[in-house]
Amino acid sequence: MEMIKVLLADDHQIMLDGLKAIIAKDRSLKVVGTACNGLEVLEYLKKEPVDVLLLDLQMPGMDGLETTLHVKKSFPNVKVVMLTTNDEGSIIMSLFKVGATGYLLKNASKEYLIQGIKDAHAGKRVLSSHLTEKMIESLTEEPKIKEGTIPKITKREIEVIKLIAQEYTTQEIADTLFVSTNTVATHKRNLFVKMEVKNSVGMVKKALEWGLLDQR
Amino acid sequence: MEMIKVLLADDHQIMLDGLKAIIAKDRSLKVVGTACNGLEVLEYLKKEPVDVLLLDLQMPGMDGLETTLHVKKSFPNVKVVMLTTNDEGSIIMSLFKVGATGYLLKNASKEYLIQGIKDAHAGKRVLSSHLTEKMIESLTEEPKIKEGTIPKITKREIEVIKLIAQEYTTQEIADTLFVSTNTVATHKRNLFVKMEVKNSVGMVKKALEWGLLDQR
DNA sequence: GACACTATCACACAATTGTGTGATACTGAT
DNA sequence: ATCAGTATCACACAATTGTGTGATAGTGTC
């Protein structure tokens, strides 16, 4: 009987060891390799065939989402099962859009995990039960134009966001950028609309999510 | 030869299974039980003796820090080793202050983990090597009286922070919590001082850094 | 050259936030 | 039983933020 070849990717060594130990117990599964980031995954796939890729959503550098995108592009036959602590309903859709086959919570039981790998290999959609509900919810929600797309934000606007994130007042920002407070207010106003937020707090939160404040 | 009795606590089932599998391979260690939150840990300790407690820092409800505090108070002989993904230098000090014996990153190797448990049992301080440096850093950085130390923030205050982070106005927060706007304003005022920030933006940023908004 | 976008500014006004200075009541720890 | 901390509220006022509705000028594009 052919064993299902599994590749593990997680930035936590212990997680890798743990998963390996769990999967090793099942005779029809075989861990053929491990990786601790997205690049290593792609490197591995270039060399060796893999049936199922178990992927941590949160990883330094290329995260699970981006990795999936690349993997499915170059190796469409590989089934990707995302492993995560996250239970946000919103992200599931982008995951499946990007080509993932499954999405499991890290606090799933090991039986569920093993069954999930087998199901994914058979081409079945795999979803932690807690999440199924949430997904249906977010599907049945009114088709609001909410989209994961990050709008175009200009350099000047980013300067403004950064200063706001540093607790500057509008007056201080104006002084720093050598413009009037009116100008700063206008930038903020435009940003609120673009980013679909109500105030500076929401703006800074989204800016952080979108990685706008990363490079100082 | 006596085996070292280990109790595992983590809210992720897979993590528990993984750790158990790793530890089971060492003949001098024995996993005598598992728990998925702080309360379960305390319940278990009341019934059965344990040598080393492997504790996840991030858990719903009572977190690792608080759990350690309670454990060391009632069961001072139990050695506590904290497991975490976090590598903030700041939190280490509060951990040791609270009575933890060790502090390991989840991406440590399994050999390191096993050795860590044994060392902790022998009363040795255990610290992931990456962290040792950071700790020394934060120690030598004396001049600043309060560096990175997370102040005590009450449950009520956290409720307020969470709502602010969700772009609620003071009025809306007051309505949600069934208190007056004055009360909300007072909570905010106190938080600004505690957290050493100037406004809500700074507060939400720090709250995010400190992981105050993690669990819904 | 028309069009879209960016960056700049003005003026007025409403809404909200933040501060200063109190107070009362409950709780848990010393 | 006292004391520190928490949670609650009041009132007043200053400061800041956010909105509505304009305008001008430079840039790059089709």
Short mmCIF file of C-alpha atoms (C1' of nucleotides) in Angstrom, two decimals:
data_model
loop_
_atom_site.label_atom_id
_atom_site.label_comp_id
_atom_site.label_asym_id
_atom_site.label_seq_id
_atom_site.Cartn_x
_atom_site.Cartn_y
_atom_site.Cartn_z
CA MET A 1 0.00 0.00 0.00
CA GLU A 2 1.19 3.44 -0.88
CA MET A 3 1.79 5.79 2.00
CA ILE A 4 0.67 9.39 1.88
CA LYS A 5 3.72 11.63 1.77
CA VAL A 6 3.37 14.52 4.22
CA LEU A 7 5.52 17.62 4.44
CA LEU A 8 5.35 19.64 7.66
CA ALA A 9 6.00 23.37 7.94
CA ASP A 10 6.00 25.26 11.20
CA ASP A 11 8.42 27.69 12.73
CA HIS A 12 8.23 25.94 16.09
CA GLN A 13 10.54 22.98 16.35
CA ILE A 14 8.48 21.41 19.10
CA MET A 15 5.36 21.64 17.02
CA LEU A 16 7.19 19.88 14.19
CA ASP A 17 8.41 17.14 16.49
CA GLY A 18 4.98 16.75 17.99
CA LEU A 19 3.22 16.52 14.66
CA LYS A 20 5.81 14.11 13.40
CA ALA A 21 5.28 11.86 16.41
CA ILE A 22 1.52 11.90 15.98
CA ILE A 23 1.59 11.24 12.27
CA ALA A 24 4.23 8.54 12.58
CA LYS A 25 1.74 6.43 14.50
CA ASP A 26 -0.50 6.05 11.49
CA ARG A 27 0.65 3.39 9.06
CA SER A 28 -0.74 5.04 5.97
CA LEU A 29 1.01 8.35 6.56
CA LYS A 30 4.67 9.23 6.26
CA VAL A 31 6.40 12.48 7.11
CA VAL A 32 8.90 12.91 4.32
CA GLY A 33 10.30 16.22 5.49
CA THR A 34 9.93 19.36 7.55
CA ALA A 35 10.41 23.05 6.90
CA CYS A 36 10.34 26.05 9.18
CA ASN A 37 9.32 28.68 6.66
CA GLY A 38 7.69 29.14 3.29
CA LEU A 39 10.89 29.26 1.31
CA GLU A 40 12.06 25.94 2.65
CA VAL A 41 8.74 24.45 1.63
CA LEU A 42 9.20 25.59 -1.95
CA GLU A 43 12.80 24.38 -1.99
CA TYR A 44 11.71 20.97 -0.80
CA LEU A 45 8.90 20.65 -3.32
CA LYS A 46 11.31 21.33 -6.16
CA LYS A 47 13.26 18.25 -5.19
CA GLU A 48 10.80 15.71 -3.85
CA PRO A 49 7.16 14.83 -4.47
CA VAL A 50 4.69 15.44 -1.67
CA ASP A 51 1.02 14.57 -1.30
CA VAL A 52 -0.10 16.74 1.57
CA LEU A 53 1.47 19.88 2.99
CA LEU A 54 0.64 20.71 6.61
CA LEU A 55 1.28 24.40 6.94
CA ASP A 56 1.31 26.75 9.90
CA LEU A 57 -0.56 29.93 9.10
CA GLN A 58 1.73 32.10 11.15
CA MET A 59 5.33 31.96 10.09
CA PRO A 60 8.07 34.55 9.89
CA GLY A 61 8.74 35.87 6.41
CA MET A 62 6.38 34.27 3.95
CA ASP A 63 3.28 33.30 5.90
CA GLY A 64 0.97 30.38 5.29
CA LEU A 65 -1.29 32.29 2.94
CA GLU A 66 1.44 33.49 0.65
CA THR A 67 3.16 30.13 0.75
CA THR A 68 -0.05 28.41 -0.31
CA LEU A 69 -0.38 30.79 -3.23
CA HIS A 70 3.09 29.92 -4.48
CA VAL A 71 2.75 26.22 -3.82
CA LYS A 72 -0.54 25.88 -5.66
CA LYS A 73 0.85 27.84 -8.57
CA SER A 74 3.88 25.63 -9.07
CA PHE A 75 2.59 22.36 -7.63
CA PRO A 76 -1.17 22.27 -8.05
CA ASN A 77 -1.39 18.61 -7.08
CA VAL A 78 -0.12 19.16 -3.57
CA LYS A 79 -2.98 19.40 -1.07
CA VAL A 80 -2.47 22.14 1.44
CA VAL A 81 -3.90 21.89 4.95
CA MET A 82 -3.51 24.99 7.06
CA LEU A 83 -2.87 24.63 10.77
CA THR A 84 -3.59 27.56 12.99
CA THR A 85 -4.58 28.86 16.39
CA ASN A 86 -6.66 31.48 14.70
CA ASP A 87 -10.40 31.11 14.42
CA GLU A 88 -11.32 34.25 12.58
CA GLY A 89 -14.03 33.46 10.11
CA SER A 90 -12.84 36.11 7.72
CA ILE A 91 -9.52 34.57 6.80
CA ILE A 92 -10.94 31.19 5.83
CA MET A 93 -12.36 32.50 2.61
CA SER A 94 -9.05 33.96 1.46
CA LEU A 95 -7.46 30.64 2.28
CA PHE A 96 -9.72 28.62 0.05
CA LYS A 97 -9.55 31.31 -2.61
CA VAL A 98 -5.82 30.88 -2.59
CA GLY A 99 -6.16 27.15 -3.07
CA ALA A 100 -5.90 25.54 0.34
CA THR A 101 -7.73 22.27 0.81
CA GLY A 102 -8.12 22.28 4.57
CA TYR A 103 -8.03 24.44 7.59
CA LEU A 104 -7.56 22.95 11.04
CA LEU A 105 -7.27 24.49 14.45
CA LYS A 106 -4.19 23.53 16.41
CA ASN A 107 -6.33 22.45 19.31
CA ALA A 108 -7.97 19.74 17.23
CA SER A 109 -7.54 16.20 18.50
CA LYS A 110 -4.86 14.04 16.94
CA GLU A 111 -7.48 11.69 15.51
CA TYR A 112 -9.09 14.63 13.78
CA LEU A 113 -5.72 15.73 12.48
CA ILE A 114 -4.91 12.35 10.98
CA GLN A 115 -8.36 12.00 9.46
CA GLY A 116 -7.98 15.53 8.11
CA ILE A 117 -4.78 14.66 6.29
CA LYS A 118 -6.38 11.59 4.74
CA ASP A 119 -9.45 13.51 3.70
CA ALA A 120 -7.39 16.29 2.18
CA HIS A 121 -5.39 13.71 0.24
CA ALA A 122 -8.66 12.31 -1.08
CA GLY A 123 -9.55 15.80 -2.26
CA LYS A 124 -12.11 16.50 0.43
CA ARG A 125 -12.46 19.90 1.98
CA VAL A 126 -11.35 19.78 5.59
CA LEU A 127 -12.51 22.31 8.14
CA SER A 128 -12.47 22.29 11.92
CA SER A 129 -16.09 22.01 12.95
CA HIS A 130 -16.05 25.23 14.96
CA LEU A 131 -15.09 26.97 11.80
CA THR A 132 -17.69 25.53 9.51
CA GLU A 133 -20.34 27.55 11.26
CA LYS A 134 -18.36 30.73 11.08
CA MET A 135 -17.72 30.28 7.42
CA ILE A 136 -21.36 29.77 6.62
CA GLU A 137 -22.07 32.86 8.67
CA SER A 138 -19.63 34.99 6.74
CA LEU A 139 -21.01 33.59 3.49
CA THR A 140 -24.61 34.33 4.26
CA GLU A 141 -23.69 37.83 5.32
CA GLU A 142 -24.82 40.54 2.97
CA PRO A 143 -22.48 40.90 0.02
CA LYS A 144 -20.71 43.91 1.41
CA ILE A 145 -17.77 45.09 -0.58
CA LYS A 146 -15.54 44.10 2.31
CA GLU A 147 -12.47 42.75 0.69
CA GLY A 148 -9.05 41.90 1.92
CA THR A 149 -7.66 44.29 -0.66
CA ILE A 150 -5.42 46.98 0.69
CA PRO A 151 -6.19 50.33 -0.95
CA LYS A 152 -3.49 52.51 -2.44
CA ILE A 153 -2.07 54.69 0.25
CA THR A 154 0.34 57.42 -0.73
CA LYS A 155 3.73 58.09 0.82
CA ARG A 156 2.54 61.28 2.38
CA GLU A 157 -0.40 59.52 3.94
CA ILE A 158 1.83 56.85 5.38
CA GLU A 159 3.99 59.54 6.94
CA VAL A 160 0.86 60.86 8.59
CA ILE A 161 -0.21 57.44 9.83
CA LYS A 162 3.20 56.79 11.31
CA LEU A 163 3.16 60.02 13.25
CA ILE A 164 -0.35 59.39 14.49
CA ALA A 165 0.78 55.95 15.63
CA GLN A 166 3.49 57.73 17.62
CA GLU A 167 0.83 59.68 19.49
CA TYR A 168 1.45 62.96 17.69
CA THR A 169 -1.40 65.46 17.65
CA THR A 170 -2.54 66.99 14.40
CA GLN A 171 -0.68 70.17 15.32
CA GLU A 172 2.55 68.29 15.94
CA ILE A 173 2.23 66.41 12.70
CA ALA A 174 1.67 69.67 10.84
CA ASP A 175 4.82 71.13 12.40
CA THR A 176 6.84 68.02 11.61
CA LEU A 177 5.80 67.89 7.97
CA PHE A 178 5.82 71.68 7.53
CA VAL A 179 2.22 71.87 6.39
CA SER A 180 -0.93 73.29 7.94
CA THR A 181 -3.18 71.43 10.31
CA ASN A 182 -5.87 71.62 7.65
CA THR A 183 -3.72 69.56 5.33
CA VAL A 184 -3.11 66.94 7.96
CA ALA A 185 -6.81 66.82 8.73
CA THR A 186 -7.54 66.29 5.05
CA HIS A 187 -5.06 63.45 4.82
CA LYS A 188 -6.68 61.82 7.83
CA ARG A 189 -10.12 62.33 6.38
CA ASN A 190 -9.10 60.68 3.13
CA LEU A 191 -7.46 57.84 5.00
CA PHE A 192 -10.56 57.13 7.06
CA VAL A 193 -12.53 56.65 3.87
CA LYS A 194 -9.87 54.61 2.09
CA MET A 195 -9.24 52.35 5.03
CA GLU A 196 -12.88 52.12 6.03
CA VAL A 197 -12.33 53.09 9.65
CA LYS A 198 -13.99 55.52 11.97
CA ASN A 199 -11.09 57.13 13.78
CA SER A 200 -7.35 57.18 14.37
CA VAL A 201 -7.46 54.13 16.60
CA GLY A 202 -8.99 52.01 13.87
CA MET A 203 -6.58 53.45 11.37
CA VAL A 204 -3.50 52.57 13.36
CA LYS A 205 -4.83 49.08 14.02
CA LYS A 206 -5.36 48.43 10.32
CA ALA A 207 -2.05 50.02 9.46
CA LEU A 208 -0.40 47.54 11.81
CA GLU A 209 -2.34 44.64 10.30
CA TRP A 210 -1.34 45.71 6.85
CA GLY A 211 2.28 46.14 7.83
CA LEU A 212 2.27 49.80 6.93
CA LEU A 213 4.30 50.78 9.96
CA ASP A 214 6.97 48.13 9.68
CA GLN A 215 9.85 50.05 8.23
CA ARG A 216 10.64 53.08 10.26
CA MET B 1 15.09 4.81 39.39
CA GLU B 2 12.38 7.32 40.08
CA MET B 3 10.82 8.98 37.10
CA ILE B 4 10.23 12.71 37.02
CA LYS B 5 6.50 13.37 37.08
CA VAL B 6 5.55 15.96 34.49
CA LEU B 7 2.25 17.77 34.15
CA LEU B 8 1.50 19.48 30.81
CA ALA B 9 -0.73 22.50 30.36
CA ASP B 10 -1.56 24.00 27.01
CA ASP B 11 -4.81 25.01 25.39
CA HIS B 12 -3.86 23.36 22.12
CA GLN B 13 -4.60 19.67 22.06
CA ILE B 14 -2.04 19.00 19.37
CA MET B 15 0.64 20.73 21.37
CA LEU B 16 -0.21 18.49 24.31
CA ASP B 17 -0.10 15.37 22.18
CA GLY B 18 3.18 16.48 20.66
CA LEU B 19 4.83 17.24 23.96
CA LYS B 20 3.58 13.98 25.39
CA ALA B 21 5.05 12.05 22.49
CA ILE B 22 8.40 13.78 22.84
CA ILE B 23 8.62 13.36 26.58
CA ALA B 24 7.45 9.76 26.46
CA LYS B 25 10.62 8.87 24.61
CA ASP B 26 12.80 9.70 27.58
CA ARG B 27 12.94 6.93 30.17
CA SER B 28 13.45 9.22 33.14
CA LEU B 29 10.41 11.37 32.40
CA LYS B 30 6.75 10.53 32.75
CA VAL B 31 3.76 12.62 31.77
CA VAL B 32 1.31 12.07 34.58
CA GLY B 33 -1.41 14.33 33.28
CA THR B 34 -2.46 17.19 31.05
CA ALA B 35 -4.53 20.32 31.49
CA CYS B 36 -5.81 22.90 29.08
CA ASN B 37 -6.08 25.83 31.43
CA GLY B 38 -4.83 27.18 34.74
CA LEU B 39 -7.77 25.96 36.77
CA GLU B 40 -7.31 22.40 35.62
CA VAL B 41 -3.68 22.61 36.66
CA LEU B 42 -4.63 23.62 40.19
CA GLU B 43 -7.30 20.95 40.35
CA TYR B 44 -4.80 18.32 39.33
CA LEU B 45 -2.16 19.42 41.80
CA LYS B 46 -4.62 19.12 44.65
CA LYS B 47 -5.00 15.44 43.90
CA GLU B 48 -1.67 14.18 42.62
CA PRO B 49 1.98 15.05 43.19
CA VAL B 50 3.95 16.55 40.33
CA ASP B 51 7.61 17.38 39.93
CA VAL B 52 7.65 19.65 36.92
CA LEU B 53 4.87 21.67 35.37
CA LEU B 54 5.24 22.57 31.70
CA LEU B 55 3.03 25.57 31.20
CA ASP B 56 1.96 27.50 28.12
CA LEU B 57 2.23 31.23 28.72
CA GLN B 58 -0.80 32.05 26.62
CA MET B 59 -3.96 30.36 27.77
CA PRO B 60 -7.57 31.47 27.89
CA GLY B 61 -8.77 32.55 31.31
CA MET B 62 -5.95 32.29 33.80
CA ASP B 63 -2.73 32.72 31.83
CA GLY B 64 0.63 31.17 32.52
CA LEU B 65 1.82 34.00 34.70
CA GLU B 66 -1.17 34.00 36.97
CA THR B 67 -1.22 30.22 37.11
CA THR B 68 2.41 30.17 38.18
CA LEU B 69 1.63 32.60 40.95
CA HIS B 70 -1.10 30.35 42.34
CA VAL B 71 0.87 27.16 41.87
CA LYS B 72 3.96 28.43 43.64
CA LYS B 73 1.84 29.73 46.47
CA SER B 74 0.11 26.44 47.16
CA PHE B 75 2.71 24.00 45.86
CA PRO B 76 6.14 25.63 46.20
CA ASN B 77 7.95 22.38 45.42
CA VAL B 78 6.58 22.12 41.91
CA LYS B 79 9.05 23.45 39.35
CA VAL B 80 7.37 25.54 36.71
CA VAL B 81 8.77 25.73 33.18
CA MET B 82 7.06 28.22 30.93
CA LEU B 83 6.66 27.40 27.27
CA THR B 84 6.02 30.23 24.89
CA THR B 85 6.34 31.62 21.40
CA ASN B 86 7.06 34.99 22.87
CA ASP B 87 10.60 36.29 22.98
CA GLU B 88 10.04 39.60 24.67
CA GLY B 89 12.83 40.20 27.11
CA SER B 90 10.54 42.20 29.35
CA ILE B 91 8.24 39.44 30.48
CA ILE B 92 10.99 37.09 31.63
CA MET B 93 11.67 39.10 34.72
CA SER B 94 8.06 39.03 35.86
CA LEU B 95 8.09 35.30 35.30
CA PHE B 96 11.00 34.63 37.58
CA LYS B 97 9.67 37.12 40.07
CA VAL B 98 6.49 35.07 40.20
CA GLY B 99 8.43 31.90 40.87
CA ALA B 100 8.94 30.17 37.54
CA THR B 101 12.02 28.02 37.20
CA GLY B 102 12.39 27.99 33.47
CA TYR B 103 11.36 29.70 30.32
CA LEU B 104 11.62 27.96 26.97
CA LEU B 105 10.67 29.03 23.49
CA LYS B 106 8.35 26.69 21.66
CA ASN B 107 10.76 26.48 18.78
CA ALA B 108 13.42 24.90 20.97
CA SER B 109 14.64 21.46 19.91
CA LYS B 110 13.20 18.43 21.64
CA GLU B 111 16.58 17.60 23.14
CA TYR B 112 16.71 21.04 24.67
CA LEU B 113 13.19 20.62 25.98
CA ILE B 114 13.96 17.31 27.67
CA GLN B 115 17.19 18.60 29.14
CA GLY B 116 15.28 21.67 30.29
CA ILE B 117 12.79 19.59 32.24
CA LYS B 118 15.58 17.65 33.91
CA ASP B 119 17.49 20.80 34.76
CA ALA B 120 14.40 22.43 36.18
CA HIS B 121 13.76 19.37 38.32
CA ALA B 122 17.27 19.64 39.64
CA GLY B 123 16.51 23.23 40.59
CA LYS B 124 18.52 24.82 37.81
CA ARG B 125 17.31 27.94 36.08
CA VAL B 126 16.40 27.10 32.49
CA LEU B 127 16.33 29.71 29.79
CA SER B 128 16.33 29.45 26.01
CA SER B 129 19.71 30.70 24.92
CA HIS B 130 18.29 33.46 22.72
CA LEU B 131 16.62 34.78 25.79
CA THR B 132 19.59 34.76 28.11
CA GLU B 133 21.10 37.60 26.17
CA LYS B 134 17.93 39.62 26.19
CA MET B 135 17.56 39.17 29.90
CA ILE B 136 21.07 40.32 30.65
CA GLU B 137 20.40 43.26 28.40
CA SER B 138 17.29 44.24 30.24
CA LEU B 139 19.10 43.79 33.55
CA THR B 140 22.08 45.97 32.67
CA GLU B 141 19.65 48.53 31.36
CA GLU B 142 19.04 49.64 34.96
CA PRO B 143 18.82 53.42 34.63
CA LYS B 144 15.30 53.26 33.34
CA ILE B 145 13.23 52.47 36.38
CA LYS B 146 10.30 51.06 34.48
CA GLU B 147 11.41 49.35 31.33
CA GLY B 148 8.93 47.24 29.51
CA THR B 149 7.28 46.11 32.72
CA ILE B 150 3.63 45.48 32.12
CA PRO B 151 1.57 47.15 34.82
CA LYS B 152 -1.41 45.51 36.47
CA ILE B 153 -4.45 46.18 34.37
CA THR B 154 -7.83 45.20 35.74
CA LYS B 155 -10.49 43.21 33.94
CA ARG B 156 -12.75 46.20 33.67
CA GLU B 157 -9.98 48.26 32.17
CA ILE B 158 -9.26 45.57 29.61
CA GLU B 159 -12.92 45.56 28.63
CA VAL B 160 -12.62 49.27 28.02
CA ILE B 161 -9.45 48.89 25.98
CA LYS B 162 -11.01 46.22 23.82
CA LEU B 163 -13.99 48.39 23.02
CA ILE B 164 -11.78 51.37 22.24
CA ALA B 165 -9.79 49.15 19.92
CA GLN B 166 -13.06 48.39 18.18
CA GLU B 167 -13.55 52.08 17.46
CA TYR B 168 -16.25 52.56 20.05
CA THR B 169 -16.76 56.10 21.33
CA THR B 170 -16.84 56.79 25.06
CA GLN B 171 -20.62 57.05 24.85
CA GLU B 172 -20.92 53.68 23.16
CA ILE B 173 -18.62 52.06 25.67
CA ALA B 174 -20.67 53.50 28.50
CA ASP B 175 -23.85 52.09 26.97
CA THR B 176 -22.25 48.70 26.41
CA LEU B 177 -20.94 48.38 29.96
CA PHE B 178 -23.98 50.03 31.54
CA VAL B 179 -21.99 52.74 33.28
CA SER B 180 -21.74 56.49 32.81
CA THR B 181 -19.41 58.19 30.38
CA ASN B 182 -17.65 59.67 33.38
CA THR B 183 -16.70 56.22 34.53
CA VAL B 184 -15.35 55.27 31.16
CA ALA B 185 -13.39 58.48 31.02
CA THR B 186 -11.91 57.71 34.43
CA HIS B 187 -10.87 54.24 33.35
CA LYS B 188 -9.20 55.71 30.30
CA ARG B 189 -7.47 58.35 32.38
CA ASN B 190 -6.11 55.71 34.74
CA LEU B 191 -4.99 53.59 31.83
CA PHE B 192 -3.09 56.43 30.20
CA VAL B 193 -1.08 56.85 33.38
CA LYS B 194 -0.52 53.14 33.96
CA MET B 195 0.46 52.44 30.41
CA GLU B 196 2.44 55.63 30.01
CA VAL B 197 0.72 56.74 26.86
CA LYS B 198 -0.79 60.00 25.72
CA ASN B 199 -4.02 58.93 24.03
CA SER B 200 -6.17 56.05 22.87
CA VAL B 201 -3.99 55.38 19.86
CA GLY B 202 -0.94 54.79 22.01
CA MET B 203 -2.99 52.71 24.38
CA VAL B 204 -4.30 50.37 21.73
CA LYS B 205 -0.83 50.00 20.25
CA LYS B 206 0.65 48.99 23.60
CA ALA B 207 -2.31 46.75 24.35
CA LEU B 208 -1.58 44.94 21.10
CA GLU B 209 2.13 44.67 21.92
CA TRP B 210 1.32 43.28 25.33
CA GLY B 211 -1.17 40.80 23.93
CA LEU B 212 -4.02 42.29 25.94
CA LEU B 213 -6.44 41.99 23.05
CA ASP B 214 -5.65 38.41 22.10
CA GLN B 215 -8.58 36.53 23.52
CA ARG B 216 -11.91 37.92 22.56
"C1'" DG C 1 -5.67 68.50 -23.49
"C1'" DA C 2 -8.96 66.37 -20.54
"C1'" DC C 3 -8.97 63.48 -16.51
"C1'" DA C 4 -7.64 61.41 -12.29
"C1'" DC C 5 -4.88 61.73 -8.47
"C1'" DT C 6 -2.07 63.98 -5.08
"C1'" DA C 7 -0.89 67.56 -2.00
"C1'" DT C 8 -1.88 71.64 -0.30
"C1'" DC C 9 -4.92 75.06 2.21
"C1'" DA C 10 -9.31 77.67 4.34
"C1'" DC C 11 -13.33 78.25 7.44
"C1'" DA C 12 -16.69 76.82 10.28
"C1'" DC C 13 -18.77 73.72 13.43
"C1'" DA C 14 -20.08 69.45 15.76
"C1'" DA C 15 -18.45 65.70 18.32
"C1'" DT C 16 -15.33 63.56 21.07
"C1'" DT C 17 -11.47 63.21 23.90
"C1'" DG C 18 -8.70 64.34 27.61
"C1'" DT C 19 -7.89 66.84 32.38
"C1'" DG C 20 -8.51 68.64 36.96
"C1'" DT C 21 -10.58 67.87 41.08
"C1'" DG C 22 -13.36 66.03 43.67
"C1'" DA C 23 -16.58 61.97 45.93
"C1'" DT C 24 -18.73 57.30 47.55
"C1'" DA C 25 -18.74 52.40 48.17
"C1'" DC C 26 -16.83 47.71 48.11
"C1'" DT C 27 -12.99 44.41 48.58
"C1'" DG C 28 -9.08 42.17 49.95
"C1'" DA C 29 -4.77 42.21 52.38
"C1'" DT C 30 -1.88 43.53 56.46
"C1'" DA D 1 -9.46 48.26 61.45
"C1'" DT D 2 -6.85 50.55 58.26
"C1'" DC D 3 -5.13 50.98 53.83
"C1'" DA D 4 -4.55 50.26 48.88
"C1'" DG D 5 -6.90 49.30 44.96
"C1'" DT D 6 -11.07 48.98 42.21
"C1'" DA D 7 -15.24 50.66 40.29
"C1'" DT D 8 -18.38 53.95 40.21
"C1'" DC D 9 -20.04 58.84 39.45
"C1'" DA D 10 -20.20 64.38 38.94
"C1'" DC D 11 -19.09 68.87 36.85
"C1'" DA D 12 -16.63 71.85 34.33
"C1'" DC D 13 -13.49 73.10 30.81
"C1'" DA D 14 -9.68 72.87 27.51
"C1'" DA D 15 -7.89 70.51 23.68
"C1'" DT D 16 -8.29 67.74 19.93
"C1'" DT D 17 -10.52 65.27 16.50
"C1'" DG D 18 -13.58 64.67 12.91
"C1'" DT D 19 -16.85 66.64 9.07
"C1'" DG D 20 -18.81 69.43 5.41
"C1'" DT D 21 -17.74 72.08 1.70
"C1'" DG D 22 -15.16 74.29 -0.75
"C1'" DA D 23 -10.42 75.79 -3.49
"C1'" DT D 24 -5.68 75.80 -6.10
"C1'" DA D 25 -1.80 73.71 -8.22
"C1'" DG D 26 1.35 70.00 -9.79
"C1'" DT D 27 1.83 65.33 -11.94
"C1'" DG D 28 1.30 61.69 -14.77
"C1'" DT D 29 -1.76 59.21 -18.10
"C1'" DC D 30 -4.53 58.07 -22.04
#
